[in-house]
Amino acid sequence: MGRIRMTDVARAAGVSPATVSYVLSGKRPISEATRKRVRRIIDELGYRPNHDARALKSTRSKTIGVLASDFTEISVSEIILSIEQIACQNEYHIFFVSGMEFDYDVKEALAFLMRRRLDGVIILFGVTSDQPVGTIGEIDIPLVSINRPASEAHPCILPDNYNGGYRAAEHLLSAGCTRVGLVTGPKERFSSRERARGFLACLKDSGRRFPRKLQYAGDFEYDSGAAGLERLLEVNPDMDGLFCANDMMAAGAVTAAGRLGVVVPERLKIIGFDNRDFSGLWPTPFSTLDAPFEEMGRASVNTLLSMIDGNTRETGITYIKATLVPRRSTSH
Amino acid sequence: MGRIRMTDVARAAGVSPATVSYVLSGKRPISEATRKRVRRIIDELGYRPNHDARALKSTRSKTIGVLASDFTEISVSEIILSIEQIACQNEYHIFFVSGMEFDYDVKEALAFLMRRRLDGVIILFGVTSDQPVGTIGEIDIPLVSINRPASEAHPCILPDNYNGGYRAAEHLLSAGCTRVGLVTGPKERFSSRERARGFLACLKDSGRRFPRKLQYAGDFEYDSGAAGLERLLEVNPDMDGLFCANDMMAAGAVTAAGRLGVVVPERLKIIGFDNRDFSGLWPTPFSTLDAPFEEMGRASVNTLLSMIDGNTRETGITYIKATLVPRRSTSH
DNA sequence: TTGTATGCGTTATCAC
DNA sequence: GTGATAACGCATACAA
């Protein structure tokens, strides 16, 4: 651990520590000769500036903290990836903590993050766990949350599930469906409710009525998709379009349709939500909405950086739209 | 920012900074009275120790760096999760960097990590990208790599693909198959080669010959699984068992079998590798080997910690075995 | 263009 | 039991 310090470099180069510091930061003019010499010594000695000392001195660590609940969720890890990408382009680094580490006590986790001189924090809530936000405590550094509002005072990035649901309906209608059904996710989930709400709104806007018997209450799991399809078809034999509020259920529905001999898409068109990796590979590849993970990550970093650098006081919710991915399950 | 310092607490409590420090660390006896008072003031003022100053002083940051190539890969994020879990239990934290941040220049990334006073580093290579290791440069802190040996001098955790392939064959044979086929992954991939090697070794050990025409060269993608199945069945109409070197190909194979009217598992048993989330949901759920991500994470942290704390000089490769997950595709 | 001196917030080594 | 005080490695105001 006996590391080489700036003093060592200075001595070896026959200059003062300050000079070495300035060579590194470029914050004041240095003669070409000394710069070259110092640089050479730095390489020779393998000197690495000590980050802790720097941070201690400058109060700007150039790193942002990311607190993620469960990043086993594919969505979460994709968002993190995008966060890192953008952060990196702006010469920021990521200090990462999973909520698990703090038993999902957000306040505690943030307190921990505050000890590091982080320039800002992004809280990334999971979508599958409806973990409560809880109080976030007193936070005096820039903070942005994703997937769930952290507090009134902090900006939040959300996927536009409402719009996605709306577009799903639009897509089915424009594909010629006249009697469309809906398999919802769990009522407790915000995303689930929003998707359904958007879907129904579109039907209403296009002047259709939607009988209750065309709706089935699923739970986002595969089996409920299959069960939903069977039940809906039983009650509405002429149903010709179906929106499942996520891809897991859509997969179940497509498979169940096959079992019943209901040909997709000829007799029934099906669309899901999430664009999971298996959706395009399914025996009948099915249409879906691609959740805007990458853009959500980008948006979060951008607003965070503008809070840090621009010193602005951003706030409010930003919705990011999903992308429609049409596949065989809804083709004419 | 981290406004309140130890000095402030000390002044408010009418004691010296040193006392506050010792209250916090418990490294020397403090009278019950002062301890209580100091603690109260700390809470009242909301004091948080400054991590940078601590690290600067003590040379032990209690955090380990994790350098991951592409953690969009589900395997990678699962390993990270497990790493964090174990690290956390030992009161270590994670400083996380993705290789992308450094254009996958491992040396550069490590140099960056070295600037933080990290107590150790885990390099987590992706499985899908066959990114070269490159030189890792001079590393004077404990280092463990996962998925690929970083250098002779550093310990490495690998999944036991050979054993997995072996067990896949065993499983097919014990399920009664007599003419088993193999769809390999790309030759360039170490994991792919190992899986095939283990598979063939088992056949050999059990005294069977394996004609070349029962092997098809896939590429780990869905389509090659389907193509492989069709081709193999064409040449060997009596093939009754098939090992696909990953689940993606197994999915393709299962679907293709359905298309051809070859009933799985009655006429043909199929097994994959990876235990992807869709494997158990596939119209015909298929057997597979569950890659030992969690255990790999645990192993990496454990050996790293024993290097850090025990100051031991671990080395060599540790193979972690996969778990067999039997499903309908191979049932009797 | 370069050097000197001071302090960032802790911990640890002395003293008392 | 407790209090001064010197580092830790660096950045920068102030000198030269």
XYZ file of C-alpha atoms (C1' of nucleotides) in Angstrom:
696
model
C 0.000 0.000 0.000
C 3.008 2.284 0.186
C 1.801 4.334 -2.724
C 3.606 7.007 -4.625
C 2.452 10.455 -3.709
C 2.543 13.728 -5.435
C 5.459 14.754 -3.249
C 7.497 11.858 -4.585
C 6.861 12.920 -8.124
C 7.727 16.494 -7.290
C 10.988 15.535 -5.678
C 11.967 13.229 -8.532
C 11.170 15.910 -11.060
C 12.882 18.634 -9.096
C 9.792 20.772 -8.848
C 7.276 21.671 -6.183
C 4.181 19.605 -5.465
C 2.095 22.505 -6.660
C 3.630 22.281 -10.069
C 2.786 18.618 -10.325
C -0.745 19.400 -9.290
C -1.053 22.054 -11.951
C 0.418 19.844 -14.606
C -2.334 17.416 -13.818
C -5.191 19.874 -13.644
C -3.999 22.270 -16.299
C -5.341 25.100 -14.208
C -2.389 27.296 -14.776
C 0.229 27.619 -17.490
C 3.265 25.388 -17.208
C 6.335 25.540 -19.375
C 6.497 22.849 -21.958
C 9.783 21.604 -20.539
C 8.606 20.997 -16.992
C 5.288 19.620 -18.140
C 7.087 17.013 -20.217
C 9.452 16.153 -17.433
C 6.744 15.843 -14.827
C 4.634 13.740 -17.105
C 7.534 11.407 -17.724
C 8.232 11.005 -14.036
C 4.586 10.338 -13.391
C 4.651 7.523 -15.897
C 7.940 6.150 -14.669
C 6.844 6.073 -11.085
C 3.339 4.964 -11.931
C 1.882 7.734 -9.873
C -1.912 7.760 -9.389
C -3.618 10.680 -7.724
C -5.392 9.665 -4.539
C -9.066 10.116 -5.062
C -9.962 10.427 -1.428
C -7.591 13.268 -0.851
C -8.905 14.991 -3.927
C -12.499 14.613 -2.909
C -11.713 15.746 0.581
C -10.129 18.885 -0.737
C -12.416 19.820 -3.548
C -15.924 18.929 -2.424
C -16.669 17.776 -5.924
C -16.239 14.063 -6.381
C -17.431 13.827 -9.951
C -19.361 10.763 -9.022
C -23.041 10.221 -8.685
C -24.630 7.638 -6.479
C -27.108 5.133 -7.813
C -29.387 3.425 -5.373
C -31.197 0.544 -7.013
C -33.646 -1.760 -5.368
C -33.379 -4.994 -7.242
C -31.174 -4.856 -10.265
C -31.698 -8.447 -11.120
C -34.712 -7.088 -12.867
C -33.693 -6.778 -16.438
C -35.253 -3.344 -16.678
C -33.236 -2.090 -13.767
C -29.942 -3.281 -15.115
C -30.678 -1.804 -18.506
C -31.454 1.521 -16.958
C -28.279 1.400 -14.926
C -26.283 0.650 -18.022
C -27.705 3.659 -19.738
C -27.114 5.803 -16.675
C -23.515 4.822 -16.606
C -23.113 5.484 -20.286
C -24.360 9.029 -20.078
C -22.639 9.736 -16.795
C -19.413 8.530 -18.300
C -19.746 10.774 -21.312
C -19.908 13.643 -18.885
C -16.909 12.417 -16.970
C -18.896 11.307 -14.000
C -18.591 7.985 -12.289
C -21.094 5.778 -10.560
C -21.147 4.756 -6.979
C -23.587 1.964 -6.813
C -25.580 0.564 -3.932
C -28.401 -1.870 -3.995
C -31.281 -1.260 -1.668
C -30.946 -4.767 -0.418
C -27.804 -3.698 1.278
C -29.926 -1.554 3.557
C -32.904 -3.825 3.858
C -34.660 -1.516 1.470
C -34.613 1.325 3.929
C -34.231 4.182 1.514
C -33.552 6.748 4.196
C -30.751 4.680 5.627
C -29.272 4.040 2.213
C -29.323 7.701 1.347
C -27.693 8.575 4.633
C -24.912 6.243 3.669
C -24.571 7.769 0.253
C -24.415 11.219 1.763
C -21.250 10.351 3.583
C -19.447 10.024 0.353
C -19.073 13.355 -1.246
C -21.390 12.462 -4.052
C -22.440 15.188 -6.386
C -25.905 13.744 -6.817
C -28.033 10.669 -6.411
C -30.365 8.656 -8.590
C -32.818 6.359 -6.885
C -33.938 3.573 -9.126
C -36.983 1.783 -7.858
C -37.836 -1.657 -9.111
C -40.984 -2.201 -11.053
C -41.879 -5.652 -9.868
C -41.616 -5.041 -6.174
C -44.068 -2.485 -4.969
C -41.699 -1.502 -2.262
C -42.914 1.655 -0.566
C -40.871 4.768 -1.035
C -40.872 5.692 2.616
C -39.474 8.961 3.771
C -36.288 9.861 2.060
C -35.164 12.027 4.932
C -33.304 15.256 4.529
C -31.418 15.298 1.314
C -29.402 18.323 0.453
C -27.853 17.093 -2.728
C -29.440 16.826 -6.169
C -31.663 13.784 -6.405
C -33.668 12.210 -9.189
C -35.830 9.140 -8.876
C -36.875 6.619 -11.473
C -40.035 4.549 -11.566
C -41.554 6.176 -8.530
C -41.732 9.729 -7.203
C -39.483 10.082 -4.175
C -40.997 13.297 -2.896
C -42.748 16.427 -4.093
C -39.493 18.264 -4.196
C -37.557 15.943 -6.450
C -37.880 15.260 -10.148
C -38.919 11.811 -11.243
C -38.676 9.836 -14.457
C -41.519 7.480 -15.238
C -42.328 5.259 -18.168
C -45.472 6.409 -19.893
C -47.577 3.345 -19.262
C -50.775 5.194 -19.964
C -49.599 6.157 -23.410
C -48.378 2.627 -24.011
C -51.755 1.174 -23.182
C -53.358 3.712 -25.426
C -51.104 2.803 -28.320
C -51.705 -0.894 -27.790
C -55.401 -0.312 -28.284
C -54.809 1.922 -31.276
C -52.642 -0.740 -32.831
C -55.247 -3.460 -32.418
C -57.970 -1.239 -33.832
C -55.941 -0.178 -36.805
C -55.143 -3.845 -37.427
C -58.857 -4.316 -37.953
C -59.979 -5.677 -34.600
C -63.513 -4.825 -33.623
C -63.943 -6.686 -30.344
C -60.888 -6.316 -28.196
C -60.248 -7.801 -24.773
C -57.933 -6.892 -21.941
C -55.953 -8.906 -19.445
C -54.830 -6.554 -16.700
C -52.024 -6.893 -14.206
C -52.432 -6.696 -10.446
C -54.536 -3.767 -9.254
C -51.963 -2.738 -6.688
C -49.414 -1.955 -9.315
C -49.367 1.521 -10.617
C -47.915 0.475 -13.957
C -50.604 -2.113 -14.327
C -53.407 0.326 -13.678
C -51.949 2.910 -16.018
C -51.626 0.494 -18.891
C -55.242 -0.534 -18.503
C -56.382 3.046 -18.144
C -54.666 4.082 -21.361
C -56.077 1.113 -23.189
C -59.624 1.876 -22.134
C -59.197 5.565 -22.869
C -58.326 4.816 -26.449
C -61.350 2.633 -26.912
C -63.518 5.353 -25.480
C -61.896 8.007 -27.655
C -62.610 5.949 -30.719
C -66.227 5.704 -29.700
C -66.431 2.069 -28.655
C -68.005 0.719 -25.591
C -66.099 -1.831 -23.581
C -68.208 -4.443 -21.820
C -66.816 -5.627 -18.534
C -66.860 -9.205 -19.659
C -64.019 -8.407 -22.063
C -61.711 -7.697 -19.153
C -59.869 -10.282 -17.101
C -57.878 -9.600 -13.948
C -54.452 -11.179 -14.324
C -51.390 -10.910 -12.133
C -48.540 -10.310 -14.617
C -47.615 -13.997 -14.475
C -47.559 -16.399 -17.384
C -50.380 -18.599 -16.161
C -52.817 -15.763 -15.740
C -52.298 -14.840 -19.385
C -53.313 -18.299 -20.449
C -56.217 -18.417 -18.026
C -57.317 -14.965 -19.119
C -57.400 -15.903 -22.752
C -59.391 -19.040 -22.119
C -61.886 -17.308 -19.910
C -62.389 -14.340 -22.213
C -62.796 -16.519 -25.244
C -65.303 -18.648 -23.447
C -67.468 -15.651 -22.662
C -66.752 -13.813 -25.892
C -66.207 -16.309 -28.687
C -65.993 -13.498 -31.200
C -63.160 -11.617 -29.496
C -60.609 -10.767 -32.212
C -58.022 -8.692 -30.384
C -56.342 -8.910 -26.977
C -54.050 -6.680 -24.986
C -52.127 -8.318 -22.177
C -50.644 -5.773 -19.820
C -47.245 -7.457 -19.943
C -45.303 -9.882 -22.100
C -45.317 -12.684 -19.599
C -49.090 -12.861 -19.799
C -49.063 -12.302 -23.545
C -46.802 -15.329 -23.880
C -49.256 -17.375 -21.869
C -52.141 -16.114 -23.956
C -50.458 -16.890 -27.271
C -49.645 -20.392 -26.152
C -53.141 -20.985 -24.811
C -54.627 -19.769 -28.074
C -52.516 -22.306 -29.906
C -53.766 -25.049 -27.628
C -57.377 -24.046 -28.318
C -56.819 -23.958 -32.018
C -57.494 -20.237 -32.190
C -55.108 -19.089 -34.857
C -53.001 -16.025 -34.109
C -53.104 -13.549 -35.768
C -55.729 -14.623 -38.296
C -58.559 -15.087 -35.860
C -57.166 -13.278 -32.860
C -54.516 -10.618 -32.563
C -52.499 -10.314 -29.371
C -50.208 -7.607 -28.072
C -48.161 -7.441 -24.875
C -45.992 -4.909 -23.062
C -42.279 -4.816 -22.117
C -40.547 -6.335 -25.112
C -38.888 -9.100 -23.168
C -36.144 -11.010 -24.881
C -38.360 -13.989 -25.559
C -41.203 -12.013 -27.121
C -39.734 -11.992 -30.575
C -38.732 -15.655 -30.328
C -42.003 -17.080 -29.196
C -43.400 -19.740 -31.550
C -45.709 -17.003 -32.682
C -43.620 -13.889 -32.166
C -45.868 -11.315 -30.575
C -46.193 -7.580 -30.789
C -45.432 -5.502 -27.760
C -44.379 -2.130 -26.457
C -40.722 -1.602 -25.874
C -40.290 0.000 -22.489
C -38.055 3.058 -22.742
C -35.340 1.961 -20.351
C -32.458 3.500 -22.160
C -34.145 6.810 -22.527
C -35.183 6.775 -18.905
C -31.610 6.361 -17.829
C -30.483 9.123 -20.093
C -33.198 11.460 -18.903
C -32.395 10.855 -15.269
C -28.720 11.626 -15.680
C -29.378 14.662 -17.807
C -31.703 16.251 -15.336
C -29.397 15.340 -12.484
C -26.439 16.916 -14.205
C -28.345 20.063 -14.926
C -29.174 20.230 -11.255
C -25.547 19.741 -10.325
C -23.866 21.908 -12.904
C -26.545 24.405 -13.712
C -27.532 24.570 -10.117
C -31.153 24.572 -11.225
C -33.955 23.289 -9.104
C -35.681 20.777 -11.378
C -38.864 19.167 -10.219
C -41.943 17.326 -11.394
C -42.524 14.155 -13.327
C -41.223 13.332 -16.781
C -42.941 10.589 -18.710
C -40.998 8.660 -21.304
C -42.932 6.989 -24.062
C -42.604 3.353 -25.057
C -42.048 2.217 -28.618
C -44.464 0.012 -30.499
C -42.918 -3.207 -31.770
C -45.264 -4.855 -34.265
C -44.780 -8.573 -34.865
C -46.632 -11.448 -36.378
C -49.242 -11.722 -33.631
C -50.953 -8.572 -34.856
C -50.216 -8.609 -38.578
C -53.061 -8.464 -41.069
C -23.138 19.473 1.660
C -21.884 17.286 4.444
C -22.051 20.539 6.416
C -21.589 19.385 9.974
C -18.148 18.190 10.950
C -16.828 16.344 13.867
C -15.531 19.589 15.268
C -19.052 20.974 15.375
C -20.271 17.985 17.287
C -17.352 18.263 19.657
C -17.982 21.918 20.345
C -21.712 21.393 20.858
C -21.028 18.546 23.242
C -18.309 20.362 25.045
C -15.699 17.725 24.324
C -12.715 17.369 22.032
C -12.941 16.050 18.510
C -10.919 13.083 19.600
C -13.595 12.077 22.043
C -16.228 12.174 19.350
C -14.059 10.049 17.156
C -13.620 7.483 19.884
C -17.297 7.439 20.687
C -17.861 6.514 17.102
C -15.155 3.923 16.760
C -15.297 2.525 20.280
C -11.555 2.166 20.163
C -11.064 3.433 23.655
C -13.189 3.546 26.790
C -15.524 6.494 27.152
C -17.606 7.341 30.198
C -21.229 6.476 29.837
C -22.223 10.096 30.408
C -20.167 11.624 27.604
C -20.967 8.812 25.247
C -24.678 9.449 25.695
C -24.289 13.175 25.321
C -22.166 12.922 22.210
C -24.542 10.451 20.654
C -27.448 12.755 21.287
C -25.692 15.722 19.746
C -24.766 13.630 16.751
C -28.405 12.796 16.206
C -29.597 16.317 16.838
C -27.145 17.821 14.429
C -27.517 15.018 11.939
C -23.789 14.563 11.772
C -22.436 12.113 9.195
C -18.787 11.131 9.184
C -17.056 12.122 5.982
C -16.005 9.020 4.202
C -13.259 10.609 2.164
C -11.496 11.950 5.183
C -11.771 8.592 6.841
C -10.414 6.723 3.885
C -7.643 9.244 3.502
C -6.606 8.717 7.067
C -7.045 5.031 7.532
C -6.017 3.448 4.260
C -8.842 0.979 4.560
C -11.943 1.969 2.673
C -14.032 -1.071 3.401
C -15.148 -1.062 -0.171
C -14.325 -3.388 -2.988
C -14.391 -2.442 -6.627
C -16.348 -4.403 -9.150
C -15.433 -4.070 -12.787
C -18.072 -5.635 -14.995
C -18.036 -5.764 -18.740
C -21.650 -5.871 -19.764
C -24.055 -6.216 -16.903
C -27.058 -6.134 -19.143
C -26.341 -9.788 -19.384
C -28.644 -11.374 -16.922
C -25.893 -13.584 -15.641
C -23.688 -10.649 -14.880
C -26.304 -8.762 -12.931
C -27.168 -11.823 -10.938
C -23.568 -12.336 -10.025
C -23.226 -8.720 -9.017
C -26.267 -9.015 -6.835
C -24.782 -11.942 -5.049
C -21.458 -10.172 -4.717
C -23.110 -7.248 -3.096
C -25.050 -9.458 -0.762
C -22.003 -11.197 0.595
C -19.893 -8.064 0.651
C -22.602 -6.333 2.609
C -22.782 -9.082 5.170
C -19.127 -8.455 5.795
C -19.611 -4.725 6.041
C -18.018 -4.007 2.728
C -19.445 -1.807 0.050
C -19.273 -1.949 -3.693
C -17.754 0.546 -6.016
C -19.009 -0.363 -9.373
C -17.685 0.375 -12.834
C -18.705 -1.046 -16.118
C -16.014 -1.837 -18.597
C -17.859 0.138 -21.160
C -16.855 3.197 -19.286
C -13.296 2.486 -20.299
C -13.928 1.127 -23.756
C -13.266 -2.274 -22.297
C -9.665 -1.444 -21.598
C -9.213 -3.490 -18.458
C -5.868 -1.987 -17.640
C -7.225 1.505 -17.821
C -10.247 0.621 -15.756
C -8.119 -0.954 -13.079
C -5.865 2.064 -12.996
C -8.923 4.124 -12.281
C -10.065 1.803 -9.556
C -6.660 1.907 -7.950
C -7.009 5.595 -7.304
C -9.782 4.968 -4.910
C -8.410 3.314 -1.887
C -10.221 0.125 -2.635
C -9.426 -2.851 -0.518
C -9.814 -5.264 -3.395
C -11.201 -5.709 -6.884
C -13.392 -8.222 -8.647
C -13.315 -8.316 -12.417
C -16.446 -9.777 -13.859
C -16.121 -10.695 -17.483
C -19.180 -11.171 -19.626
C -19.931 -14.524 -21.078
C -21.425 -13.486 -24.356
C -18.723 -11.120 -25.471
C -15.448 -12.819 -25.969
C -13.652 -9.677 -25.042
C -9.958 -10.371 -24.591
C -8.556 -10.035 -21.123
C -5.578 -8.021 -22.198
C -2.857 -7.152 -19.793
C -4.150 -6.144 -16.446
C -1.100 -4.121 -15.633
C 0.491 -3.895 -12.251
C -2.040 -4.567 -9.560
C -0.915 -4.458 -5.995
C -4.264 -5.020 -4.369
C -6.195 -8.264 -3.997
C -7.943 -9.202 -7.215
C -10.292 -11.982 -8.225
C -11.733 -12.499 -11.664
C -14.917 -14.217 -12.736
C -15.608 -15.999 -15.995
C -12.103 -15.642 -17.283
C -8.621 -15.915 -15.769
C -7.083 -12.478 -15.491
C -3.521 -13.658 -15.008
C -1.537 -16.521 -13.598
C -1.157 -14.745 -10.337
C -4.798 -14.107 -9.546
C -7.539 -16.485 -8.518
C -10.459 -16.977 -10.850
C -13.988 -18.280 -10.498
C -15.413 -20.188 -13.430
C -18.668 -22.003 -14.017
C -18.087 -25.689 -14.506
C -19.346 -25.974 -18.041
C -17.594 -29.262 -18.578
C -19.389 -30.836 -15.663
C -22.662 -29.334 -16.848
C -22.293 -30.877 -20.276
C -21.429 -34.164 -18.668
C -24.529 -34.082 -16.497
C -26.735 -33.151 -19.462
C -25.624 -36.328 -21.198
C -26.054 -38.379 -18.052
C -29.544 -37.055 -17.652
C -30.559 -37.943 -21.209
C -29.117 -41.415 -20.895
C -30.786 -42.081 -17.591
C -34.042 -40.886 -19.108
C -33.707 -43.767 -21.509
C -32.290 -42.121 -24.591
C -30.099 -44.320 -26.748
C -29.268 -42.089 -29.686
C -28.459 -38.606 -28.476
C -27.513 -35.598 -30.558
C -25.674 -32.384 -29.821
C -26.069 -28.824 -30.973
C -22.929 -26.950 -30.032
C -22.361 -23.238 -29.587
C -19.723 -21.251 -31.430
C -16.293 -22.865 -31.457
C -14.600 -19.663 -30.347
C -16.401 -19.667 -27.056
C -14.700 -21.397 -24.249
C -17.973 -22.126 -22.470
C -19.370 -23.619 -25.629
C -16.424 -25.914 -26.146
C -16.421 -27.039 -22.542
C -20.084 -27.928 -22.561
C -19.623 -30.027 -25.659
C -16.488 -31.611 -24.291
C -18.235 -32.668 -21.095
C -21.162 -34.028 -23.026
C -18.980 -36.160 -25.265
C -16.891 -37.326 -22.338
C -19.947 -38.741 -20.629
C -21.009 -40.621 -23.711
C -17.560 -42.034 -24.002
C -17.435 -42.965 -20.330
C -20.675 -44.831 -20.691
C -19.265 -46.774 -23.560
C -21.171 -45.241 -26.469
C -19.783 -44.106 -29.704
C -20.873 -40.747 -30.987
C -21.081 -40.494 -34.777
C -20.224 -37.095 -36.170
C -23.520 -36.842 -37.933
C -25.213 -36.488 -34.547
C -23.481 -33.173 -33.981
C -24.536 -29.837 -35.379
C -22.590 -26.597 -35.123
C -24.889 -23.904 -33.782
C -24.124 -20.383 -32.687
C -26.021 -20.026 -29.390
C -28.869 -18.243 -31.205
C -32.476 -19.350 -31.358
C -32.529 -20.037 -35.091
C -29.548 -22.325 -35.014
C -31.324 -24.478 -32.465
C -34.237 -24.924 -34.799
C -32.008 -25.503 -37.786
C -29.893 -27.941 -35.806
C -32.857 -30.011 -34.799
C -34.190 -30.210 -38.337
C -30.861 -31.116 -39.806
C -30.038 -33.754 -37.210
C -33.441 -35.358 -37.461
C -33.157 -35.467 -41.215
C -29.924 -37.396 -41.029
C -30.827 -39.400 -37.929
C -34.569 -40.051 -37.917
C -34.177 -42.238 -34.855
C -32.504 -39.628 -32.639
C -34.287 -39.686 -29.294
C -32.317 -37.226 -27.169
C -30.763 -33.812 -27.804
C -28.499 -31.525 -25.852
C -28.418 -27.919 -26.967
C -25.479 -26.054 -25.489
C -27.693 -23.197 -24.352
C -31.347 -22.462 -23.696
C -31.787 -20.133 -26.602
C -31.018 -22.955 -28.995
C -33.004 -25.417 -26.921
C -36.026 -23.150 -27.278
C -35.563 -23.103 -31.022
C -35.192 -26.865 -31.093
C -38.306 -27.490 -29.017
C -40.371 -25.243 -31.229
C -38.993 -26.787 -34.415
C -39.786 -30.252 -33.098
C -43.361 -29.148 -32.532
C -43.543 -27.874 -36.086
C -42.300 -31.211 -37.424
C -44.741 -33.171 -35.318
C -41.966 -34.780 -33.325
C -43.475 -35.026 -29.880
C -41.336 -33.873 -26.951
C -40.567 -35.671 -24.710
C -42.250 -38.864 -25.900
C -40.287 -39.264 -29.086
C -37.453 -36.886 -28.428
C -36.042 -35.499 -25.197
C -34.330 -32.126 -25.188
C -32.174 -30.386 -22.636
C -30.559 -26.946 -22.687
C -28.165 -24.926 -20.541
C -28.511 -21.670 -18.590
C -31.976 -21.847 -17.080
C -33.192 -18.662 -18.662
C -36.405 -17.231 -17.363
C -38.391 -18.442 -20.334
C -37.181 -22.028 -20.201
C -39.758 -23.121 -17.676
C -42.518 -21.246 -19.482
C -41.951 -22.499 -22.960
C -44.987 -24.237 -24.443
C -43.112 -27.402 -23.649
C -41.076 -26.417 -20.597
C -37.603 -27.772 -21.109
C -34.940 -29.179 -18.850
C -31.730 -27.303 -18.447
C -28.742 -26.644 -16.241
C -28.956 -23.768 -13.862
C -25.774 -21.789 -14.084
C -24.322 -21.180 -10.625
C -24.344 -17.391 -10.676
C -25.149 -16.872 -7.070
C -22.519 -19.227 -5.891
C -19.959 -17.700 -8.209
C -20.569 -14.319 -6.686
C -20.291 -15.682 -3.214
C -17.115 -17.543 -3.995
C -15.468 -14.508 -5.517
C -16.166 -12.311 -2.514
C -15.128 -14.953 -0.067
C -11.779 -15.541 -1.645
C -11.278 -11.808 -2.069
C -12.021 -11.171 1.581
C -9.686 -13.861 2.690
C -7.008 -12.196 0.613
C -7.762 -8.838 2.173
C -8.276 -9.823 5.759
C -6.250 -12.967 6.015
C -3.586 -11.468 3.858
C -3.305 -14.809 2.087
C -2.130 -15.180 -1.466
C -4.904 -17.173 -3.098
C -4.489 -18.327 -6.640
C -5.735 -20.792 -9.194
C -9.095 -21.565 -10.714
C -12.222 -22.559 -8.850
C -14.971 -24.264 -10.809
C -18.551 -23.944 -9.611
C -20.978 -26.632 -10.649
C -24.337 -26.004 -12.289
C -27.575 -27.522 -11.034
C -29.714 -29.834 -13.110
C -33.280 -28.615 -13.587
C -35.439 -31.429 -14.963
C -38.632 -30.408 -16.734
C -41.184 -31.892 -19.033
C -38.928 -32.020 -22.095
C -36.980 -34.927 -20.630
C -39.556 -36.704 -18.509
C -40.255 -40.382 -19.087
C 6.383 30.469 -14.820
C 7.073 28.413 -10.307
C 7.259 27.738 -5.080
C 5.292 28.098 -0.061
C 1.935 27.505 3.096
C -2.504 26.286 4.669
C -6.527 23.461 5.325
C -10.045 19.765 3.864
C -12.259 16.129 8.167
C -10.534 12.269 10.174
C -7.716 9.062 13.039
C -3.953 8.071 16.055
C -0.104 9.324 19.115
C 1.080 11.564 22.460
C 0.370 13.734 26.751
C -2.453 14.921 31.070
C -11.136 9.310 30.812
C -10.024 13.051 28.107
C -7.603 16.709 25.254
C -4.116 18.706 22.072
C -1.973 17.880 17.816
C 0.308 15.759 13.999
C -0.354 13.442 9.871
C -3.170 11.421 5.553
C -2.437 13.411 0.027
C -3.911 16.843 -2.391
C -5.587 21.792 -4.234
C -5.138 26.501 -4.157
C -4.460 31.420 -2.389
C -0.695 33.983 -1.982
C 4.142 35.057 -2.894
C 8.087 35.473 -5.719
